[in-house]
Amino acid sequence: MRFIFISLLLFVAGCKETSLDMDIPYAGDKLVLWGKLKAGSPIRIQVTRTFNPIGSIPKDVTVSNAKVELLVDGKESIELSSSKSENGVYVSDRVIEAGLTYVVKTSAPLLPAAESAPVLVPLDVPDVEVVRIRDVPGEINHQTRQDLVSLYFKEQQAEVESYYTLTFLSYFDKDTVSASPYGATDNIPAKEEDCHTWATEKISTYYSEAAGLTFDRSARIFLMKSKCLPDLKTPIKFYIETTKGNFDTPKWASKVTMRVEVVTKEAFDYAKIEYDQPEGLDLLVLPPQRALTNIKNGYGLIFASNEKVIEIP
């Protein structure tokens, strides 16, 4: 009985709420800017703000009363207007032009003004030849049917470092989904850790009648440095999923595409840091990676891209 009483006291003591007096530094509320300046597309910049890590978490951190403008090549200024459908998003019908340099400048009441570093929109997108072998045994995932695609980059830029992204999509009657690529074990995507990284990107939304909710649909993105490309005759290879449903009676995609994109260095570096961030139990033993930003007197990331889409035969 005495043992039970002592155990009960230990249990109650263990459940006692303890206040931790921690000094968490905070630089004050600042603007957070996010934007992808894609050549040939309209301008879209998202503006939010930071908040004190101590205290309650705000329900909404979007900034809807900001002034946002783009300075083009240090000459022309484009003022953005607030989106009617998305809070904290600022847009313009003007399209981003390849080869030009942009700076995003933002100000808002009670917040210090912030601006991005100059961002040069990539001019050229590499030519890539794609060879596809259908319905091959996968190396990692054996639960779905897969194709093997071999990519031959026809041009290499040894003098100027470039950063590429590859996005594979499978098209079905009503859905467009990620082809869930992973690198073959005998090529660069699997071996050169410093040369590549992975990320995810929202491609659409869908409504689930069963859950009664709208969900984001994302695609897996492969990023790599141009200096890591093999010689012109050696491909880099990926396994991709081009079916859905039962393995024995699959539904095949009507079309498969690959988006080839050239992005600025900031996009690659940011994706690599985020990919290496500890998650789950790793948070107990691994320190977080320092976040990347190219915003002066604020936070976030503005980067640029140029792309083309190739239909895989």
Tab-separated table of C-alpha atoms in Angstrom:
chain	number	residue	atom	x	y	z
A	1	MET	CA	0.000	0.000	0.000
A	2	ARG	CA	2.870	2.333	0.826
A	3	PHE	CA	4.379	1.635	-2.604
A	4	ILE	CA	1.102	2.553	-4.311
A	5	PHE	CA	0.887	5.804	-2.290
A	6	ILE	CA	4.446	6.827	-3.243
A	7	SER	CA	3.785	5.972	-6.884
A	8	LEU	CA	0.661	8.135	-6.797
A	9	LEU	CA	2.628	11.078	-5.390
A	10	LEU	CA	5.234	10.713	-8.120
A	11	PHE	CA	2.512	10.594	-10.756
A	12	VAL	CA	0.858	13.781	-9.433
A	13	ALA	CA	4.216	15.542	-9.259
A	14	GLY	CA	4.983	14.501	-12.810
A	15	CYS	CA	1.702	15.983	-14.027
A	16	LYS	CA	2.292	19.340	-12.381
A	17	GLU	CA	2.349	22.203	-14.870
A	18	THR	CA	5.677	24.045	-14.866
A	19	SER	CA	6.295	27.494	-16.302
A	20	LEU	CA	9.497	27.871	-18.306
A	21	ASP	CA	11.041	31.322	-18.215
A	22	MET	CA	12.767	31.507	-21.592
A	23	ASP	CA	14.133	34.613	-23.239
A	24	ILE	CA	13.243	34.221	-26.919
A	25	PRO	CA	14.646	37.123	-28.957
A	26	TYR	CA	12.230	38.924	-31.245
A	27	ALA	CA	13.158	41.676	-33.686
A	28	GLY	CA	9.640	43.085	-33.821
A	29	ASP	CA	6.897	42.738	-36.416
A	30	LYS	CA	8.248	42.717	-39.957
A	31	LEU	CA	6.957	42.064	-43.454
A	32	VAL	CA	7.312	38.654	-45.073
A	33	LEU	CA	7.401	38.587	-48.903
A	34	TRP	CA	6.954	35.504	-51.066
A	35	GLY	CA	6.955	35.473	-54.844
A	36	LYS	CA	7.955	33.509	-57.916
A	37	LEU	CA	8.715	35.767	-60.879
A	38	LYS	CA	7.996	33.381	-63.737
A	39	ALA	CA	8.871	34.540	-67.241
A	40	GLY	CA	5.751	35.010	-69.346
A	41	SER	CA	3.359	34.977	-66.385
A	42	PRO	CA	1.500	37.752	-64.537
A	43	ILE	CA	3.011	39.151	-61.345
A	44	ARG	CA	1.876	37.696	-58.010
A	45	ILE	CA	3.401	38.543	-54.621
A	46	GLN	CA	2.172	37.327	-51.225
A	47	VAL	CA	2.622	39.600	-48.210
A	48	THR	CA	2.318	38.486	-44.576
A	49	ARG	CA	3.913	39.593	-41.316
A	50	THR	CA	5.799	38.033	-38.452
A	51	PHE	CA	4.458	37.775	-34.910
A	52	ASN	CA	5.952	37.393	-31.454
A	53	PRO	CA	6.754	33.728	-30.687
A	54	ILE	CA	5.640	34.350	-27.081
A	55	GLY	CA	1.910	34.673	-26.583
A	56	SER	CA	-1.137	33.750	-28.627
A	57	ILE	CA	-0.871	32.824	-32.290
A	58	PRO	CA	-2.740	35.241	-34.611
A	59	LYS	CA	-5.525	33.730	-36.712
A	60	ASP	CA	-4.499	35.785	-39.732
A	61	VAL	CA	-1.050	37.161	-40.582
A	62	THR	CA	-1.815	38.404	-44.078
A	63	VAL	CA	-1.215	42.087	-44.826
A	64	SER	CA	-3.995	43.544	-46.953
A	65	ASN	CA	-3.142	47.243	-46.677
A	66	ALA	CA	0.375	47.188	-48.124
A	67	LYS	CA	1.847	49.118	-51.003
A	68	VAL	CA	3.736	46.741	-53.290
A	69	GLU	CA	5.723	47.732	-56.346
A	70	LEU	CA	8.239	46.153	-58.690
A	71	LEU	CA	11.252	48.058	-59.932
A	72	VAL	CA	12.248	46.781	-63.383
A	73	ASP	CA	15.916	47.049	-64.415
A	74	GLY	CA	16.270	50.002	-62.043
A	75	LYS	CA	14.063	52.153	-64.273
A	76	GLU	CA	10.340	51.398	-64.527
A	77	SER	CA	8.129	50.951	-61.464
A	78	ILE	CA	5.023	48.721	-61.534
A	79	GLU	CA	2.508	49.150	-58.709
A	80	LEU	CA	0.584	46.028	-57.786
A	81	SER	CA	-3.057	45.931	-56.714
A	82	SER	CA	-4.617	43.855	-53.966
A	83	SER	CA	-6.209	40.607	-55.155
A	84	LYS	CA	-9.983	40.469	-54.826
A	85	SER	CA	-10.015	36.731	-54.116
A	86	GLU	CA	-6.939	36.202	-51.897
A	87	ASN	CA	-6.044	38.175	-48.788
A	88	GLY	CA	-2.485	39.430	-48.694
A	89	VAL	CA	-1.837	38.730	-52.381
A	90	TYR	CA	-0.860	41.533	-54.763
A	91	VAL	CA	-1.064	41.161	-58.531
A	92	SER	CA	-0.560	42.857	-61.876
A	93	ASP	CA	-1.555	41.932	-65.416
A	94	ARG	CA	1.945	42.826	-66.569
A	95	VAL	CA	3.970	39.724	-67.336
A	96	ILE	CA	7.487	38.960	-66.163
A	97	GLU	CA	10.106	39.259	-68.907
A	98	ALA	CA	13.106	36.943	-69.202
A	99	GLY	CA	16.480	38.641	-68.970
A	100	LEU	CA	15.264	41.551	-66.836
A	101	THR	CA	16.082	42.278	-63.188
A	102	TYR	CA	13.318	42.907	-60.648
A	103	VAL	CA	13.244	44.309	-57.116
A	104	VAL	CA	10.134	43.995	-54.940
A	105	LYS	CA	9.503	46.961	-52.619
A	106	THR	CA	6.812	46.817	-49.929
A	107	SER	CA	5.562	49.105	-47.172
A	108	ALA	CA	2.611	48.944	-44.785
A	109	PRO	CA	1.305	50.986	-41.837
A	110	LEU	CA	3.096	50.291	-38.512
A	111	LEU	CA	5.595	47.973	-40.204
A	112	PRO	CA	9.105	48.768	-41.484
A	113	ALA	CA	9.467	48.887	-45.270
A	114	ALA	CA	11.108	45.848	-46.865
A	115	GLU	CA	12.573	45.071	-50.265
A	116	SER	CA	14.061	42.102	-52.045
A	117	ALA	CA	17.532	41.758	-53.437
A	118	PRO	CA	17.703	42.259	-57.237
A	119	VAL	CA	16.470	39.098	-58.973
A	120	LEU	CA	17.482	38.347	-62.575
A	121	VAL	CA	14.928	36.284	-64.517
A	122	PRO	CA	16.712	33.408	-66.352
A	123	LEU	CA	16.871	33.851	-70.089
A	124	ASP	CA	17.387	30.362	-71.550
A	125	VAL	CA	15.821	26.973	-70.835
A	126	PRO	CA	17.907	23.909	-71.793
A	127	ASP	CA	16.865	21.458	-74.492
A	128	VAL	CA	16.226	18.003	-73.108
A	129	GLU	CA	15.619	14.771	-75.023
A	130	VAL	CA	13.405	12.253	-73.208
A	131	VAL	CA	13.418	8.485	-73.786
A	132	ARG	CA	10.646	6.546	-72.066
A	133	ILE	CA	10.483	2.820	-71.396
A	134	ARG	CA	7.010	1.804	-70.279
A	135	ASP	CA	5.953	-0.588	-67.555
A	136	VAL	CA	9.274	-1.580	-66.011
A	137	PRO	CA	9.964	-3.110	-62.567
A	138	GLY	CA	10.570	-0.323	-60.071
A	139	GLU	CA	13.650	-0.210	-57.882
A	140	ILE	CA	11.971	1.162	-54.756
A	141	ASN	CA	8.202	1.196	-55.129
A	142	HIS	CA	6.843	-2.177	-56.190
A	143	GLN	CA	3.165	-1.500	-55.498
A	144	THR	CA	2.481	0.549	-58.652
A	145	ARG	CA	3.353	0.210	-62.297
A	146	GLN	CA	6.147	2.532	-63.382
A	147	ASP	CA	7.954	3.861	-66.417
A	148	LEU	CA	11.647	4.645	-66.711
A	149	VAL	CA	12.548	7.981	-68.322
A	150	SER	CA	16.078	8.849	-69.431
A	151	LEU	CA	16.920	12.535	-69.845
A	152	TYR	CA	19.676	13.771	-72.156
A	153	PHE	CA	20.556	17.429	-71.623
A	154	LYS	CA	21.729	18.641	-75.036
A	155	GLU	CA	23.434	21.781	-73.768
A	156	GLN	CA	25.671	22.385	-70.808
A	157	GLN	CA	26.701	25.734	-69.391
A	158	ALA	CA	30.056	25.067	-67.756
A	159	GLU	CA	31.015	28.732	-67.365
A	160	VAL	CA	27.756	29.934	-65.794
A	161	GLU	CA	26.189	27.913	-63.001
A	162	SER	CA	22.484	27.251	-63.546
A	163	TYR	CA	19.841	25.583	-61.409
A	164	TYR	CA	17.162	23.307	-62.883
A	165	THR	CA	13.906	21.847	-61.611
A	166	LEU	CA	12.045	18.886	-63.087
A	167	THR	CA	8.350	18.207	-62.477
A	168	PHE	CA	6.606	15.088	-63.819
A	169	LEU	CA	2.806	15.056	-64.098
A	170	SER	CA	0.371	12.311	-65.118
A	171	TYR	CA	-2.951	13.314	-66.694
A	172	PHE	CA	-6.143	11.316	-66.208
A	173	ASP	CA	-9.779	12.013	-67.163
A	174	LYS	CA	-10.513	14.299	-64.217
A	175	ASP	CA	-7.222	14.492	-62.362
A	176	THR	CA	-3.719	15.783	-62.950
A	177	VAL	CA	-1.376	14.318	-60.361
A	178	SER	CA	2.302	14.079	-59.581
A	179	ALA	CA	4.010	11.156	-61.299
A	180	SER	CA	5.891	10.571	-58.003
A	181	PRO	CA	9.411	10.457	-59.478
A	182	TYR	CA	12.452	8.991	-57.793
A	183	GLY	CA	15.979	8.733	-59.133
A	184	ALA	CA	17.435	5.507	-60.481
A	185	THR	CA	20.236	4.131	-58.339
A	186	ASP	CA	22.863	4.275	-61.070
A	187	ASN	CA	22.832	7.989	-61.802
A	188	ILE	CA	23.244	11.502	-60.399
A	189	PRO	CA	19.893	11.912	-58.613
A	190	ALA	CA	20.790	9.061	-56.274
A	191	LYS	CA	24.512	9.676	-55.733
A	192	GLU	CA	25.468	13.350	-55.738
A	193	GLU	CA	24.027	14.755	-52.517
A	194	ASP	CA	25.448	18.252	-52.974
A	195	CYS	CA	24.180	18.423	-56.544
A	196	HIS	CA	20.491	18.018	-55.978
A	197	THR	CA	17.573	18.233	-53.601
A	198	TRP	CA	13.822	17.622	-53.556
A	199	ALA	CA	10.857	19.856	-52.812
A	200	THR	CA	7.076	19.884	-53.133
A	201	GLU	CA	4.884	22.379	-54.943
A	202	LYS	CA	1.146	22.934	-54.933
A	203	ILE	CA	-0.305	22.198	-58.386
A	204	SER	CA	-4.062	22.289	-57.717
A	205	THR	CA	-6.825	21.810	-55.164
A	206	TYR	CA	-9.560	19.190	-54.995
A	207	TYR	CA	-12.753	18.726	-53.003
A	208	SER	CA	-13.321	15.529	-51.039
A	209	GLU	CA	-17.011	14.730	-50.716
A	210	ALA	CA	-16.286	12.129	-48.035
A	211	ALA	CA	-14.442	14.623	-45.816
A	212	GLY	CA	-16.380	17.675	-46.927
A	213	LEU	CA	-13.113	19.599	-47.248
A	214	THR	CA	-10.866	21.071	-49.922
A	215	PHE	CA	-7.303	19.784	-50.042
A	216	ASP	CA	-4.157	20.886	-51.833
A	217	ARG	CA	-2.666	18.580	-54.444
A	218	SER	CA	1.128	18.763	-54.567
A	219	ALA	CA	3.839	17.468	-56.872
A	220	ARG	CA	7.335	16.300	-56.019
A	221	ILE	CA	9.994	18.547	-57.560
A	222	PHE	CA	13.592	17.581	-58.355
A	223	LEU	CA	16.211	20.367	-58.277
A	224	MET	CA	19.800	20.125	-59.513
A	225	LYS	CA	22.862	22.163	-60.429
A	226	SER	CA	23.968	22.360	-64.061
A	227	LYS	CA	27.590	21.602	-63.139
A	228	CYS	CA	26.477	18.150	-62.032
A	229	LEU	CA	25.159	17.123	-65.442
A	230	PRO	CA	26.954	14.133	-66.975
A	231	ASP	CA	28.400	14.174	-70.487
A	232	LEU	CA	25.979	14.654	-73.363
A	233	LYS	CA	25.665	10.919	-74.072
A	234	THR	CA	24.921	9.917	-70.482
A	235	PRO	CA	21.337	10.313	-69.230
A	236	ILE	CA	19.961	10.977	-65.803
A	237	LYS	CA	17.116	8.573	-65.100
A	238	PHE	CA	13.893	8.589	-63.102
A	239	TYR	CA	11.142	6.125	-62.360
A	240	ILE	CA	7.684	7.685	-62.645
A	241	GLU	CA	4.145	6.498	-61.975
A	242	THR	CA	1.792	6.742	-64.957
A	243	THR	CA	-1.119	4.656	-63.656
A	244	LYS	CA	-3.520	4.627	-60.759
A	245	GLY	CA	-5.812	2.030	-59.286
A	246	ASN	CA	-5.238	-1.700	-59.004
A	247	PHE	CA	-1.821	-3.047	-59.992
A	248	ASP	CA	-3.290	-5.849	-62.130
A	249	THR	CA	-5.974	-3.689	-63.784
A	250	PRO	CA	-4.432	-0.214	-63.814
A	251	LYS	CA	-5.828	2.947	-65.354
A	252	TRP	CA	-3.159	4.459	-67.579
A	253	ALA	CA	-2.571	8.189	-67.874
A	254	SER	CA	-3.701	9.739	-71.145
A	255	LYS	CA	-0.684	12.053	-71.126
A	256	VAL	CA	2.568	12.504	-69.191
A	257	THR	CA	4.537	15.750	-69.133
A	258	MET	CA	7.795	17.034	-67.718
A	259	ARG	CA	8.284	20.673	-66.799
A	260	VAL	CA	11.875	21.831	-67.224
A	261	GLU	CA	12.545	24.997	-65.286
A	262	VAL	CA	15.567	27.222	-64.757
A	263	VAL	CA	15.437	28.943	-61.378
A	264	THR	CA	17.636	31.427	-59.564
A	265	LYS	CA	20.165	30.206	-57.002
A	266	GLU	CA	17.975	31.349	-54.100
A	267	ALA	CA	15.291	28.809	-55.030
A	268	PHE	CA	17.778	25.915	-55.020
A	269	ASP	CA	19.415	26.986	-51.752
A	270	TYR	CA	16.067	27.478	-50.035
A	271	ALA	CA	14.788	24.050	-51.150
A	272	LYS	CA	17.990	22.372	-49.980
A	273	ILE	CA	17.759	23.955	-46.525
A	274	GLU	CA	14.085	23.030	-46.180
A	275	TYR	CA	14.772	19.448	-47.316
A	276	ASP	CA	17.467	19.112	-44.630
A	277	GLN	CA	15.312	20.536	-41.826
A	278	PRO	CA	14.810	17.967	-39.032
A	279	GLU	CA	11.315	16.590	-38.597
A	280	GLY	CA	9.562	14.337	-36.113
A	281	LEU	CA	11.878	12.676	-33.588
A	282	ASP	CA	14.902	14.282	-35.274
A	283	LEU	CA	13.815	17.556	-33.662
A	284	LEU	CA	14.959	16.116	-30.346
A	285	VAL	CA	18.568	15.609	-31.426
A	286	LEU	CA	19.219	17.734	-34.506
A	287	PRO	CA	19.398	21.541	-34.566
A	288	PRO	CA	17.199	23.415	-37.064
A	289	GLN	CA	18.823	24.759	-40.217
A	290	ARG	CA	19.139	28.515	-40.578
A	291	ALA	CA	16.364	29.820	-42.815
A	292	LEU	CA	17.222	31.582	-46.061
A	293	THR	CA	15.872	34.986	-47.039
A	294	ASN	CA	16.806	37.593	-49.634
A	295	ILE	CA	14.564	40.294	-48.145
A	296	LYS	CA	16.194	43.388	-46.659
A	297	ASN	CA	14.594	44.480	-43.351
A	298	GLY	CA	12.114	41.608	-43.588
A	299	TYR	CA	11.790	37.917	-44.348
A	300	GLY	CA	10.673	35.579	-47.109
A	301	LEU	CA	11.967	34.813	-50.580
A	302	ILE	CA	11.621	36.320	-54.034
A	303	PHE	CA	13.054	34.201	-56.847
A	304	ALA	CA	12.702	33.943	-60.606
A	305	SER	CA	12.195	31.176	-63.147
A	306	ASN	CA	11.824	30.362	-66.812
A	307	GLU	CA	10.274	27.113	-67.986
A	308	LYS	CA	8.909	24.955	-70.738
A	309	VAL	CA	6.764	21.823	-70.713
A	310	ILE	CA	7.680	18.709	-72.678
A	311	GLU	CA	5.134	15.978	-73.422
A	312	ILE	CA	6.793	12.621	-72.844
A	313	PRO	CA	6.067	10.278	-75.755
